[in-house]
CSV table of C-alpha atoms and ligand atoms in Angstrom, one decimal:
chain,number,residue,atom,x,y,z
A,1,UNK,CA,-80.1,8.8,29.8
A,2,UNK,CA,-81.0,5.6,28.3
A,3,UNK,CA,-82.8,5.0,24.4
A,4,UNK,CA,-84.1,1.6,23.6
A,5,UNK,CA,-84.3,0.6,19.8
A,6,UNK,CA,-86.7,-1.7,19.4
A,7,UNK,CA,-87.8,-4.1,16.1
A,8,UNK,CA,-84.7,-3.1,14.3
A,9,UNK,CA,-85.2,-4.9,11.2
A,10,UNK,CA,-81.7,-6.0,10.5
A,11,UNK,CA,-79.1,-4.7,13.2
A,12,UNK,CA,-75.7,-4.8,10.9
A,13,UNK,CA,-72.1,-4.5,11.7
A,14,UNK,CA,-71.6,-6.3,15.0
A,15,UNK,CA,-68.6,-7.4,16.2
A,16,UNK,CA,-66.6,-8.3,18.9
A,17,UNK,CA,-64.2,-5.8,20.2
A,18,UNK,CA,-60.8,-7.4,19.2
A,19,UNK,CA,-61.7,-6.6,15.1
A,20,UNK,CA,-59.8,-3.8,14.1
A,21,UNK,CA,-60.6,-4.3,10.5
A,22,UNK,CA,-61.7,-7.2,7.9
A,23,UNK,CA,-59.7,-8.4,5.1
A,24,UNK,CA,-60.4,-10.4,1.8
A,25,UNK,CA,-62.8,-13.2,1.4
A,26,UNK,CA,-63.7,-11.9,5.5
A,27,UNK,CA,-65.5,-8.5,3.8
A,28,UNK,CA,-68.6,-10.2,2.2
A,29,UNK,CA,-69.4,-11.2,5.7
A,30,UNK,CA,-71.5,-8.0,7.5
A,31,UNK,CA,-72.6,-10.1,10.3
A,32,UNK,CA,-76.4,-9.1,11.5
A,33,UNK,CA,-79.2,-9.7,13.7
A,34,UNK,CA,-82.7,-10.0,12.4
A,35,UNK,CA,-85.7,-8.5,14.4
A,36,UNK,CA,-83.5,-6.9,17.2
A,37,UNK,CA,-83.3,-4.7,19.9
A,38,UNK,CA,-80.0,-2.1,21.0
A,39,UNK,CA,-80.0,-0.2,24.0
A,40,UNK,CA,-78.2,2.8,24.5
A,41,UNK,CA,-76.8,4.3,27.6
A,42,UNK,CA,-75.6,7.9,27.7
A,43,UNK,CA,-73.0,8.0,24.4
A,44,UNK,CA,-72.6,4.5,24.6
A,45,UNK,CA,-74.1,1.0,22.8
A,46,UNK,CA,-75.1,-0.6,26.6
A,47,UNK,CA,-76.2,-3.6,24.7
A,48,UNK,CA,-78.1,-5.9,22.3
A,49,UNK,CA,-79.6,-8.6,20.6
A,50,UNK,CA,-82.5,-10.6,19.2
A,51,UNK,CA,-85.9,-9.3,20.2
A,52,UNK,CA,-87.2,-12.4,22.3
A,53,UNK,CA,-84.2,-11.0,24.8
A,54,UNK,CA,-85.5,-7.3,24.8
A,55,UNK,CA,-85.4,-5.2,28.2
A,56,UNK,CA,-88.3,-3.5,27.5
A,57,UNK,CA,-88.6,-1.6,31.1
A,58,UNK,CA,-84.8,-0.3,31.0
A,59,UNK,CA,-86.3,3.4,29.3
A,60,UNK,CA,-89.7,4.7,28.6
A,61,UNK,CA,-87.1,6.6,25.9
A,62,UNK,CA,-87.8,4.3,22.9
A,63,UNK,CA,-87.4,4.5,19.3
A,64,UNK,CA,-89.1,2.0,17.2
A,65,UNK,CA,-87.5,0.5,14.0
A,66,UNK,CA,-90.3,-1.8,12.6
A,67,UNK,CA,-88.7,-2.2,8.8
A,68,UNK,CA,-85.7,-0.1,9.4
A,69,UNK,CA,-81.8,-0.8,9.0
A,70,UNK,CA,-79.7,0.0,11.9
A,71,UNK,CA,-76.1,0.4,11.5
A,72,UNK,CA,-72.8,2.3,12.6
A,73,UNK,CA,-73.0,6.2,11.3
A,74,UNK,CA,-70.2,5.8,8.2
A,75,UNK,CA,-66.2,6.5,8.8
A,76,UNK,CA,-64.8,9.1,6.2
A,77,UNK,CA,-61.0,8.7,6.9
A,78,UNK,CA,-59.7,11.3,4.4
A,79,UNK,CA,-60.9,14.8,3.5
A,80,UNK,CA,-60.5,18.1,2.6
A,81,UNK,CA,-63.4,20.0,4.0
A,82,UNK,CA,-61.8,23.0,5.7
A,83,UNK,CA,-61.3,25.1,2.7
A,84,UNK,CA,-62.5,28.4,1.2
A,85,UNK,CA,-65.1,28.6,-1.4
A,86,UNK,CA,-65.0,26.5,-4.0
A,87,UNK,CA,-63.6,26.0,-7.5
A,88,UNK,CA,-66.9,25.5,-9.7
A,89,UNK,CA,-65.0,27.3,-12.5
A,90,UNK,CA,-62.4,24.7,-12.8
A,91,UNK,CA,-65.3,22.4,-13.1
A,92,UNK,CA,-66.6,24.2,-16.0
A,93,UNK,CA,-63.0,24.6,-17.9
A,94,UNK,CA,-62.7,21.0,-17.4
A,95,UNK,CA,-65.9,20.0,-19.1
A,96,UNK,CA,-64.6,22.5,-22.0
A,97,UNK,CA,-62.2,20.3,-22.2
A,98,UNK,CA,-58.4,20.9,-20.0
A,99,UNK,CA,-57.6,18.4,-17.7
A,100,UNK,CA,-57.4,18.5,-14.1
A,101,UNK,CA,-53.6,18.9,-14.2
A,102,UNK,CA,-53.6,21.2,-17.0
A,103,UNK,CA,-55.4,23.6,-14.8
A,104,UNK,CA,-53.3,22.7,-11.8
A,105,UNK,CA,-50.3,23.6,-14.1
A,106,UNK,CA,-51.7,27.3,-15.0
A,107,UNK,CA,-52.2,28.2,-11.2
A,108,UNK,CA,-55.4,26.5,-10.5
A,109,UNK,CA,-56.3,23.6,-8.5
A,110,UNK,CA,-54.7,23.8,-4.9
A,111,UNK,CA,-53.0,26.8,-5.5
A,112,UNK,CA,-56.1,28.4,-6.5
A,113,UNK,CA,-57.4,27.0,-3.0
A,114,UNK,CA,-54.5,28.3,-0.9
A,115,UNK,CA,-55.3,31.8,-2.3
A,116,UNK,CA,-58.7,31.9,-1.8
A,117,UNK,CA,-57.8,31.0,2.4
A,118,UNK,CA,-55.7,33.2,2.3
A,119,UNK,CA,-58.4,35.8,1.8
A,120,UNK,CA,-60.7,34.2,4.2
A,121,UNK,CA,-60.5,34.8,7.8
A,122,UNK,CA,-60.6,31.8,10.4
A,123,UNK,CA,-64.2,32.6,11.4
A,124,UNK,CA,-65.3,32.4,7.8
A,125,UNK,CA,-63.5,29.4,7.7
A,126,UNK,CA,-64.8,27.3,10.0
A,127,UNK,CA,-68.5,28.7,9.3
A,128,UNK,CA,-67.7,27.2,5.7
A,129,UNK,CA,-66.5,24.2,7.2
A,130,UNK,CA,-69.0,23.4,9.7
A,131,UNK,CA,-71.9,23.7,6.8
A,132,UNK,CA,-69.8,20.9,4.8
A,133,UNK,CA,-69.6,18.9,8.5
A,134,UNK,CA,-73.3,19.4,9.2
A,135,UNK,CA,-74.1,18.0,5.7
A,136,UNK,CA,-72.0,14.8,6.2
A,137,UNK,CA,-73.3,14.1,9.3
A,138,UNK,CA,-76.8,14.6,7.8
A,139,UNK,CA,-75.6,11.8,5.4
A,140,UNK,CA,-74.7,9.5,8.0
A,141,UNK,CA,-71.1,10.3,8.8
A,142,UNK,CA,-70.2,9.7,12.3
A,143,UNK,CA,-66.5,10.3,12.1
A,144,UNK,CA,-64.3,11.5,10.0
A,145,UNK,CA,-60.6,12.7,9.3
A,146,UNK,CA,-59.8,16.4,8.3
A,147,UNK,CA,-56.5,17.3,6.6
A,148,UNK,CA,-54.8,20.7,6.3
A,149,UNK,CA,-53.0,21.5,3.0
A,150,UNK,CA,-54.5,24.7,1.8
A,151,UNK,CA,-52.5,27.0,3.3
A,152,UNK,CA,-48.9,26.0,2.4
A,153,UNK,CA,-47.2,28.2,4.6
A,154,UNK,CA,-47.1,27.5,8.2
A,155,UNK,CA,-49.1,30.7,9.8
A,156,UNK,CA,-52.1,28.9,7.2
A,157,UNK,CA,-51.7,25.3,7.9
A,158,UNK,CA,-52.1,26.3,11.6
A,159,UNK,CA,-55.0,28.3,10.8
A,160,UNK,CA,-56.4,25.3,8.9
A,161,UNK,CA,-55.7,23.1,11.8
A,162,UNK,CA,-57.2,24.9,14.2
A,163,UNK,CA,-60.3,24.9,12.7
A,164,UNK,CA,-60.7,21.2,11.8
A,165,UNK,CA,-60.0,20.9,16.0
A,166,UNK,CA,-62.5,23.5,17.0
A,167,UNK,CA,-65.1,21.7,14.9
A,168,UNK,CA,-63.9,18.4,16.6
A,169,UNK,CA,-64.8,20.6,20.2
A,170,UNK,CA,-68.2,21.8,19.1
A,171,UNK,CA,-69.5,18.8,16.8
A,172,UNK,CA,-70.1,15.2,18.1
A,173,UNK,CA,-69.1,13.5,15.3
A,174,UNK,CA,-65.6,11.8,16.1
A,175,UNK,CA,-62.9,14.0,14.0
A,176,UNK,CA,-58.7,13.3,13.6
A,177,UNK,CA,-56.7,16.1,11.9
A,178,UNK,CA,-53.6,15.4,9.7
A,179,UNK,CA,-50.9,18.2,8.2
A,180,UNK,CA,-50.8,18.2,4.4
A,181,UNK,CA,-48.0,20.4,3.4
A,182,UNK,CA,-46.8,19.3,1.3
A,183,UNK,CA,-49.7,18.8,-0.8
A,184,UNK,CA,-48.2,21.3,-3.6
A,185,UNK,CA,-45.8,23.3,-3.9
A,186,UNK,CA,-46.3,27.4,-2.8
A,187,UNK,CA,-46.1,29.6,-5.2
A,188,UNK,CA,-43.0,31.6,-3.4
A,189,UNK,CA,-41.2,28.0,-3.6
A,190,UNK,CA,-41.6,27.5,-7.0
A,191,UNK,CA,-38.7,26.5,-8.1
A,192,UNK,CA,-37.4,25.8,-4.7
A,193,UNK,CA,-38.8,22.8,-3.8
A,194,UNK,CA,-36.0,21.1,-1.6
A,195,UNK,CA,-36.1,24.4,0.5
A,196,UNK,CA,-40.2,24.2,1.1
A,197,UNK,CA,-39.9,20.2,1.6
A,198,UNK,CA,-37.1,21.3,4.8
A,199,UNK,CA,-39.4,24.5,6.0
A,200,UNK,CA,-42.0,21.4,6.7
A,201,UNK,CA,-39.8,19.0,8.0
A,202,UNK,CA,-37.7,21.6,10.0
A,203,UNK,CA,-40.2,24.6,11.1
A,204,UNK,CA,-43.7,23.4,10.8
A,205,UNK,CA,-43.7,19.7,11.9
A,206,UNK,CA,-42.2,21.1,15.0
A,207,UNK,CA,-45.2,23.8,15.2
A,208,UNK,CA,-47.9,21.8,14.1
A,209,UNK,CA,-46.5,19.1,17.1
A,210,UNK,CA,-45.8,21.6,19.6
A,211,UNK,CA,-49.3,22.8,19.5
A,212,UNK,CA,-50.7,19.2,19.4
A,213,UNK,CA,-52.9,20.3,16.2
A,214,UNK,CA,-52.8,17.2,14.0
A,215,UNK,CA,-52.9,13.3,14.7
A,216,UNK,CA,-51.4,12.5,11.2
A,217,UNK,CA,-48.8,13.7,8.4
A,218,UNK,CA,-49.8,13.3,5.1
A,219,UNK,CA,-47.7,14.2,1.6
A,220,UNK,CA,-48.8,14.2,-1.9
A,221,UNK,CA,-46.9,11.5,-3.3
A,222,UNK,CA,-47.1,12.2,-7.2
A,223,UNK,CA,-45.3,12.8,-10.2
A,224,UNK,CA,-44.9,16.7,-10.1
A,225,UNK,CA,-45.6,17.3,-6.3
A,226,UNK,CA,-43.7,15.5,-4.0
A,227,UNK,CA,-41.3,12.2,-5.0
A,228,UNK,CA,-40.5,9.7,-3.1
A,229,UNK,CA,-37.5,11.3,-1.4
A,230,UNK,CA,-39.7,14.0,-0.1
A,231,UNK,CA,-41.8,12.1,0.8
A,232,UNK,CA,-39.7,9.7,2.8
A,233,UNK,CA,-38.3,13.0,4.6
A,234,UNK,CA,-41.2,14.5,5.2
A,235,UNK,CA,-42.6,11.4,7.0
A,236,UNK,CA,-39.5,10.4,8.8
A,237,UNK,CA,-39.2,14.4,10.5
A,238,UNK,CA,-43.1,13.4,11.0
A,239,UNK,CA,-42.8,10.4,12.8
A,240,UNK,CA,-40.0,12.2,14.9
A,241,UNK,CA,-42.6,14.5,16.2
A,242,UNK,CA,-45.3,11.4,16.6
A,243,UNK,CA,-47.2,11.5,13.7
A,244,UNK,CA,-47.8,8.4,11.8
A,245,UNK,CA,-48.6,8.9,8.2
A,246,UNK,CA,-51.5,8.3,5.8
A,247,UNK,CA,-50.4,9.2,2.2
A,248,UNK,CA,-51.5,10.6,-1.3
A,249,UNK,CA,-50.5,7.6,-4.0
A,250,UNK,CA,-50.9,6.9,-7.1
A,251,UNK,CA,-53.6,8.8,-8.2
A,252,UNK,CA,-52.7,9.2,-11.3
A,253,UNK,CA,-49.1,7.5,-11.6
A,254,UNK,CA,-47.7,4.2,-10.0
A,255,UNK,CA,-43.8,5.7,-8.9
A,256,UNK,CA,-43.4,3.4,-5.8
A,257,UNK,CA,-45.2,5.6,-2.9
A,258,UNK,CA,-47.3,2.2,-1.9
A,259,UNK,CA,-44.2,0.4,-0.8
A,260,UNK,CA,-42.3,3.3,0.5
A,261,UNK,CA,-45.2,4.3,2.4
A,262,UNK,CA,-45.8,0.0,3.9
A,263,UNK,CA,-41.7,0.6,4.6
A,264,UNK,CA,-42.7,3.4,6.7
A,265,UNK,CA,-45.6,1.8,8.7
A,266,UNK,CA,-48.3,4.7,7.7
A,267,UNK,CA,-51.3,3.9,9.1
A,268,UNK,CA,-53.3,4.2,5.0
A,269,UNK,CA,-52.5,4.3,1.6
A,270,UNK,CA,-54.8,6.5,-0.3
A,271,UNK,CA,-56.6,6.9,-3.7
A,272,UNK,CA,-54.5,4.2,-6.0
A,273,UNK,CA,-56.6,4.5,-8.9
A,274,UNK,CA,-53.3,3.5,-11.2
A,275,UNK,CA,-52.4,0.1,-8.9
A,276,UNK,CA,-49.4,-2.2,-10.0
A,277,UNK,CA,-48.5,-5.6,-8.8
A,278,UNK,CA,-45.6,-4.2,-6.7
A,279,UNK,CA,-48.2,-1.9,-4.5
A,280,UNK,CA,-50.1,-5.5,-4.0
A,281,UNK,CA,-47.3,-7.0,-2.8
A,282,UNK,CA,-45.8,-4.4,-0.6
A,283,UNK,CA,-49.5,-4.1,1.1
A,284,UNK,CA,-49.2,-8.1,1.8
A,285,UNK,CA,-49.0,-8.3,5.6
A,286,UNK,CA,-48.8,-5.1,6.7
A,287,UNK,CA,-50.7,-3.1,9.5
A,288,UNK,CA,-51.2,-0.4,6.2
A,289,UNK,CA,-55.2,-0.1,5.2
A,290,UNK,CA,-55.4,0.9,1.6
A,291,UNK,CA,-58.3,3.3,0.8
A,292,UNK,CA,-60.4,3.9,-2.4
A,293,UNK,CA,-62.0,7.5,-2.9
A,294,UNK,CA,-64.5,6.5,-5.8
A,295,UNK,CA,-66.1,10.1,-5.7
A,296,UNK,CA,-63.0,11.5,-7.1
A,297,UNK,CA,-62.7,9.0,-10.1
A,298,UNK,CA,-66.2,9.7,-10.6
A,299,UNK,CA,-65.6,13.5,-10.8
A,300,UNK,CA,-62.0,13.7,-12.6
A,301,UNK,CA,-63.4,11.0,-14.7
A,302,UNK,CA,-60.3,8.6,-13.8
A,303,UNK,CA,-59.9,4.8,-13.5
A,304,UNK,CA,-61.7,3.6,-10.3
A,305,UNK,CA,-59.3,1.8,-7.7
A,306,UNK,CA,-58.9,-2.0,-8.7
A,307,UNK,CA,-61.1,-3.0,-5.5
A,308,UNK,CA,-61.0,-6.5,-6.8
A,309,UNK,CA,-57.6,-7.2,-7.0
A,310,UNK,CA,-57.0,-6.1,-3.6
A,311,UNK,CA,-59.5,-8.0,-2.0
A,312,UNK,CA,-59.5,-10.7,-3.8
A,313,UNK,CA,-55.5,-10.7,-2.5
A,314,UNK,CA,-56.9,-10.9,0.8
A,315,UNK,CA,-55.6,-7.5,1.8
A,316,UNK,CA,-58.7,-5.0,3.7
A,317,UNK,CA,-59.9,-2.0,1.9
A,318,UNK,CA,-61.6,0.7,3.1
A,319,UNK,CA,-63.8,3.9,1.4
A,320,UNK,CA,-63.9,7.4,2.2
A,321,UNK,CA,-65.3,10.5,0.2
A,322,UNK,CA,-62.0,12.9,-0.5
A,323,UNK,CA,-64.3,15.5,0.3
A,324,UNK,CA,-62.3,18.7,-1.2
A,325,UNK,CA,-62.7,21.4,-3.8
A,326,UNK,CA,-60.9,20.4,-6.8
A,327,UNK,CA,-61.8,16.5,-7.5
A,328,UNK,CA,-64.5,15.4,-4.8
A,329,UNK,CA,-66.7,18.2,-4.1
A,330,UNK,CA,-69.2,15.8,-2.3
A,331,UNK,CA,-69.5,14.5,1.6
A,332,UNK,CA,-72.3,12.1,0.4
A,333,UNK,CA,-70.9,8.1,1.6
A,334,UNK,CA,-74.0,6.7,0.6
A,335,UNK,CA,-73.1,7.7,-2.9
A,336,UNK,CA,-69.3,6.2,-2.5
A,337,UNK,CA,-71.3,2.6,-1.0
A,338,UNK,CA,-73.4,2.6,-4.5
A,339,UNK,CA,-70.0,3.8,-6.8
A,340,UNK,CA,-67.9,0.8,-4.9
A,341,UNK,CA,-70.6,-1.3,-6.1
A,342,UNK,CA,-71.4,-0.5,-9.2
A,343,UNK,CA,-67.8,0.7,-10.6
A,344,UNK,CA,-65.6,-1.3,-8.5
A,345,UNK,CA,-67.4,-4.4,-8.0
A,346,UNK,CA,-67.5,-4.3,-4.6
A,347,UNK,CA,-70.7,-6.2,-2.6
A,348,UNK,CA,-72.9,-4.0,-0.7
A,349,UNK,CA,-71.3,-5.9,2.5
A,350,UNK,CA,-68.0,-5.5,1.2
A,351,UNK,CA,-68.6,-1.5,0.4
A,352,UNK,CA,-70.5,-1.5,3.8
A,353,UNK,CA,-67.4,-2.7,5.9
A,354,UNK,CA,-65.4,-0.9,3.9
A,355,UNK,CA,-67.3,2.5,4.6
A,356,UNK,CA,-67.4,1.6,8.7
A,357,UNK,CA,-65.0,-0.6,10.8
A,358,UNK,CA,-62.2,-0.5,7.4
A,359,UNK,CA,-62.4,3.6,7.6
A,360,UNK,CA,-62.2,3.7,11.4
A,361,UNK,CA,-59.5,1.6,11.6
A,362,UNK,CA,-57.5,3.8,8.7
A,363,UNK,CA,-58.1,6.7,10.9
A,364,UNK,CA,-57.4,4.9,14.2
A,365,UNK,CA,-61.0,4.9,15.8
A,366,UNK,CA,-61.6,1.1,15.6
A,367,UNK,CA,-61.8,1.2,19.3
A,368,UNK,CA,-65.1,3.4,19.3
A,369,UNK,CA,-66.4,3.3,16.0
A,370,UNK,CA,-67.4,1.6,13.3
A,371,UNK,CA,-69.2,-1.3,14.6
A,372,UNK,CA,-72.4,-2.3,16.5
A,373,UNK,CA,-69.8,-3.9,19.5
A,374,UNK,CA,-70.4,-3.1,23.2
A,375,UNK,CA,-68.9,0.2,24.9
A,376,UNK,CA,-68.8,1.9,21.4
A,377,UNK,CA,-70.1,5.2,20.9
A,378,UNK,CA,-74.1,4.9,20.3
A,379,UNK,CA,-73.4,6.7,16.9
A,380,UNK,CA,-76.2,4.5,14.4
A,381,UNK,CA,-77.9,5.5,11.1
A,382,UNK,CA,-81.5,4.6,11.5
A,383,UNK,CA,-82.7,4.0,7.8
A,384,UNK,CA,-86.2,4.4,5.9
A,385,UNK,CA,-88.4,1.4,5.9
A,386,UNK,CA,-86.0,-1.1,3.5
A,387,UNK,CA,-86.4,-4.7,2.8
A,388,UNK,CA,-83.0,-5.6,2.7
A,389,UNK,CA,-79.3,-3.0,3.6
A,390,UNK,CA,-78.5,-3.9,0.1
A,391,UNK,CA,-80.9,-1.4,-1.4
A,392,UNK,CA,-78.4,1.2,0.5
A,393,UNK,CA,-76.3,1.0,-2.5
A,394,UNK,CA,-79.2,-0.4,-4.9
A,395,UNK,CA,-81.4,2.8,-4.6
A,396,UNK,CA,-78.0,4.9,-5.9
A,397,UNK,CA,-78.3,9.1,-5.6
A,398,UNK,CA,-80.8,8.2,-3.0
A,399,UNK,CA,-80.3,8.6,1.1
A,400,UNK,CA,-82.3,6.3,2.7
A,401,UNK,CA,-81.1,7.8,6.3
A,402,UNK,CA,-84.2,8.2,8.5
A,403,UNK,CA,-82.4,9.7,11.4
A,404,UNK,CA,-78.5,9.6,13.0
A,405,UNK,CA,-77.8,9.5,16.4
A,406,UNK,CA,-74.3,10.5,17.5
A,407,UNK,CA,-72.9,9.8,20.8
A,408,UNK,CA,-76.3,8.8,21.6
A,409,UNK,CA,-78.0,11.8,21.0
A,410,UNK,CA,-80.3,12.4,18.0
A,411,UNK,CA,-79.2,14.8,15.2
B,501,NIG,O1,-57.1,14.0,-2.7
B,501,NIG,N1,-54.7,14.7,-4.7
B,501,NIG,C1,-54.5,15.6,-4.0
B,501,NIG,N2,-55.4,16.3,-3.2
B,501,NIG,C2,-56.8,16.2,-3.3
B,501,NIG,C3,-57.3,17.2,-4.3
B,501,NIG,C4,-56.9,18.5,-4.1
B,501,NIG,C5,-57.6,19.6,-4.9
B,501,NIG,O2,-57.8,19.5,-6.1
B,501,NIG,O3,-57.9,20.6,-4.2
B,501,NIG,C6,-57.3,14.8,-3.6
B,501,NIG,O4,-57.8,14.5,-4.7
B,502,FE,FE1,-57.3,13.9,-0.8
């Protein structure tokens, strides 16, 4: 089936297939189209361009967009949204005043997570889990990465897992799985943590491999979870079994993940809300895409990743939501486009290729999404009536999607 959509107001994000990503000075450019047209065929973008050139009679299936945006649906490369419940009461103690990792430290945070899966059966699971996906892809997310971590023991991580690839069976939105085990330490390892970091590197690598459950490996590269000789294992018996890493760092301390993690070609770098000069140089020509979560700085109420000094460096930069639990409980990109502007500086073009063609590209789906470029998936965010994309992040707490189509189907 073919959909025509005609007098797009702007038509933003297009680019030629060969763009994997944009760096520095190259983000303030969101190339666009005024007064256009963009034809879809099946799940794919057929074609497009300026109205003048408009096939009117390919469809009688036509979708006007007099005073609308069009764009690519948004790219959330990192999240946490297969987990049970939620942890509104650590919200509250932390507004009375303990801190994030105070309450980690008492058996709260993740562990408090990987107990309450524990209680929660797989059905339950991805039930809760497909609510949160629904809701993203209400917002305008198109694709987006889903990491394990809650279970901490390899009969949960699997479980985990398993969801996050039944959703990516029964959901069109685009969806890449990574294994987080070592994103705290188990309560039955407590004092053991050499012996947990070699049950992941030596029994559920393997299993999570074997059973072709997760794209990536991810640690939790932080001063008291995992240093940087875990982590170095962990992603070296990862990369044995094929997985390429995206990484934790400095979140709250700078201890050299960022160049250890460039050293071992991960695909992203995530978080660095505390960034040093050494992380900016490491990140200096390499293939590594570092990625801001602004929602969690919002919600922990931490320093904001230095967007400027990484841009302006002429490295890329990409934005996702964190969407978890304990410090991002929010799917909502629209709101992480209007904090990149107004807390890190960004330009609404810069935030806008940072939330689309930067955030496929950190979770390796630059060569269908992500841009308005020919033989992508048809996966666009039709906007309200707007006089300009910049009022995306202007108009802040508000979601100016109209309508999302995904694989060329309307949601
Ligand atoms: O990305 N930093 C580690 N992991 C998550 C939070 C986990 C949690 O609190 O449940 C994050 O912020
Ligand atoms: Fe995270």
């Amino acid at each position: 089936m073919k959909t025509l959509l005609i007098n797009i107001h702007q038509l933003l994000q297009i680019r030629e297939p060969e763009v994997s990503f944009v760096a520095g000075g190259e983000m303030r450019d969101l190339p666009l189209i005024q007064n256009a047209w963009l034809l879809i065929d099946k799940d794919q973008i057929a074609d497009f361009g300026p109205m003048e050139t408009a096939p009117l009679n390919a469809t009688k299936n036509i979708i006007d967009c007099t005073d609308r945006v069009v764009m690519p649906t948004y790219c959330d490369s990192h999240t946490h949204i297969v987990y049970a419940g939620e942890r509104v009461d650590e919200f509250v103690q932390r507004l009375e005043g303990k801190s994030y990792q105070e309450i980690a430290a008492l058996g709260g945070g993740i562990l408090n997570s990987a107990a309450r899966l524990d209680k929660t059966s797989e059905k339950q699971l991805y039930e809760q889990a497909a609510q949160r996906l629904e809701l993203c892809a209400y917002q305008g997310t198109g694709a987006l990465e889903i990491k394990s971590g809650y279970g901490l023991n390899l009969e949960a991580e699997l479980k985990m897992l398993r969801v996050a690839k039944r959703l990516s069976e029964k959901y069109p939105v685009a969806i890449k799985t990574t294994f987080l085990g070592a994103h705290a330490l188990p309560e039955l390892y407590k004092n053991q943590k050499d012996e947990y970091v070699q049950q992941i590197c030596k029994e559920m690598i393997p299993e999570v491999a074997a059973q072709k459950l997760a794209d990536y490996i991810d640690v939790f590269c932080e001063e008291g979870y995992f240093d940087l000789e875990d982590t170095e294992k962990i992603l070296s018996a990862g990369a044995r079994f094929g997985l390429k890493g995206k990484i934790h760092v400095n979140q709250f301390n700078a201890i050299g993940g960022v160049a250890l993690g460039v050293a071992m070609e991960v695909l992203s770098v995530d978080h660095l809300e505390e960034l040093i000069e050494e992380d900016l140089i490491a990140l200096e020509n390499s293939q590594t895409m570092p990625v801001a979560l602004p929602g969690c700085s919002l919600f922990l109420d931490i320093p904001f990743t230095p967007a400027r000094a990484i841009i302006d460096r002429g490295l890329p930069l990409a934005l996702a939501t964190d969407f978890n639990p304990g410090s991002a409980p929010s799917g909502n990109m629209n709101l992480v486009v209007s904090l990149a502007c107004m807390r890190m500086k960004m330009t609404p073009a810069e935030a806008l290729n940072a939330a689309t063609i930067n955030g496929a590209y950190a979770m390796g789906l630059e060569a269908t999404h992500g841009s308005i470029t020919k033989g992508k998936k048809a996966s666009l965010i039709i906007t309200d009536p707007l006089k300009d994309f910049s009022h995306l992040p202007y108009d802040f707490g508000q979601n100016h999607i109209d309508q999302v189509i995904l694989n060329g189907r309307l949601l």
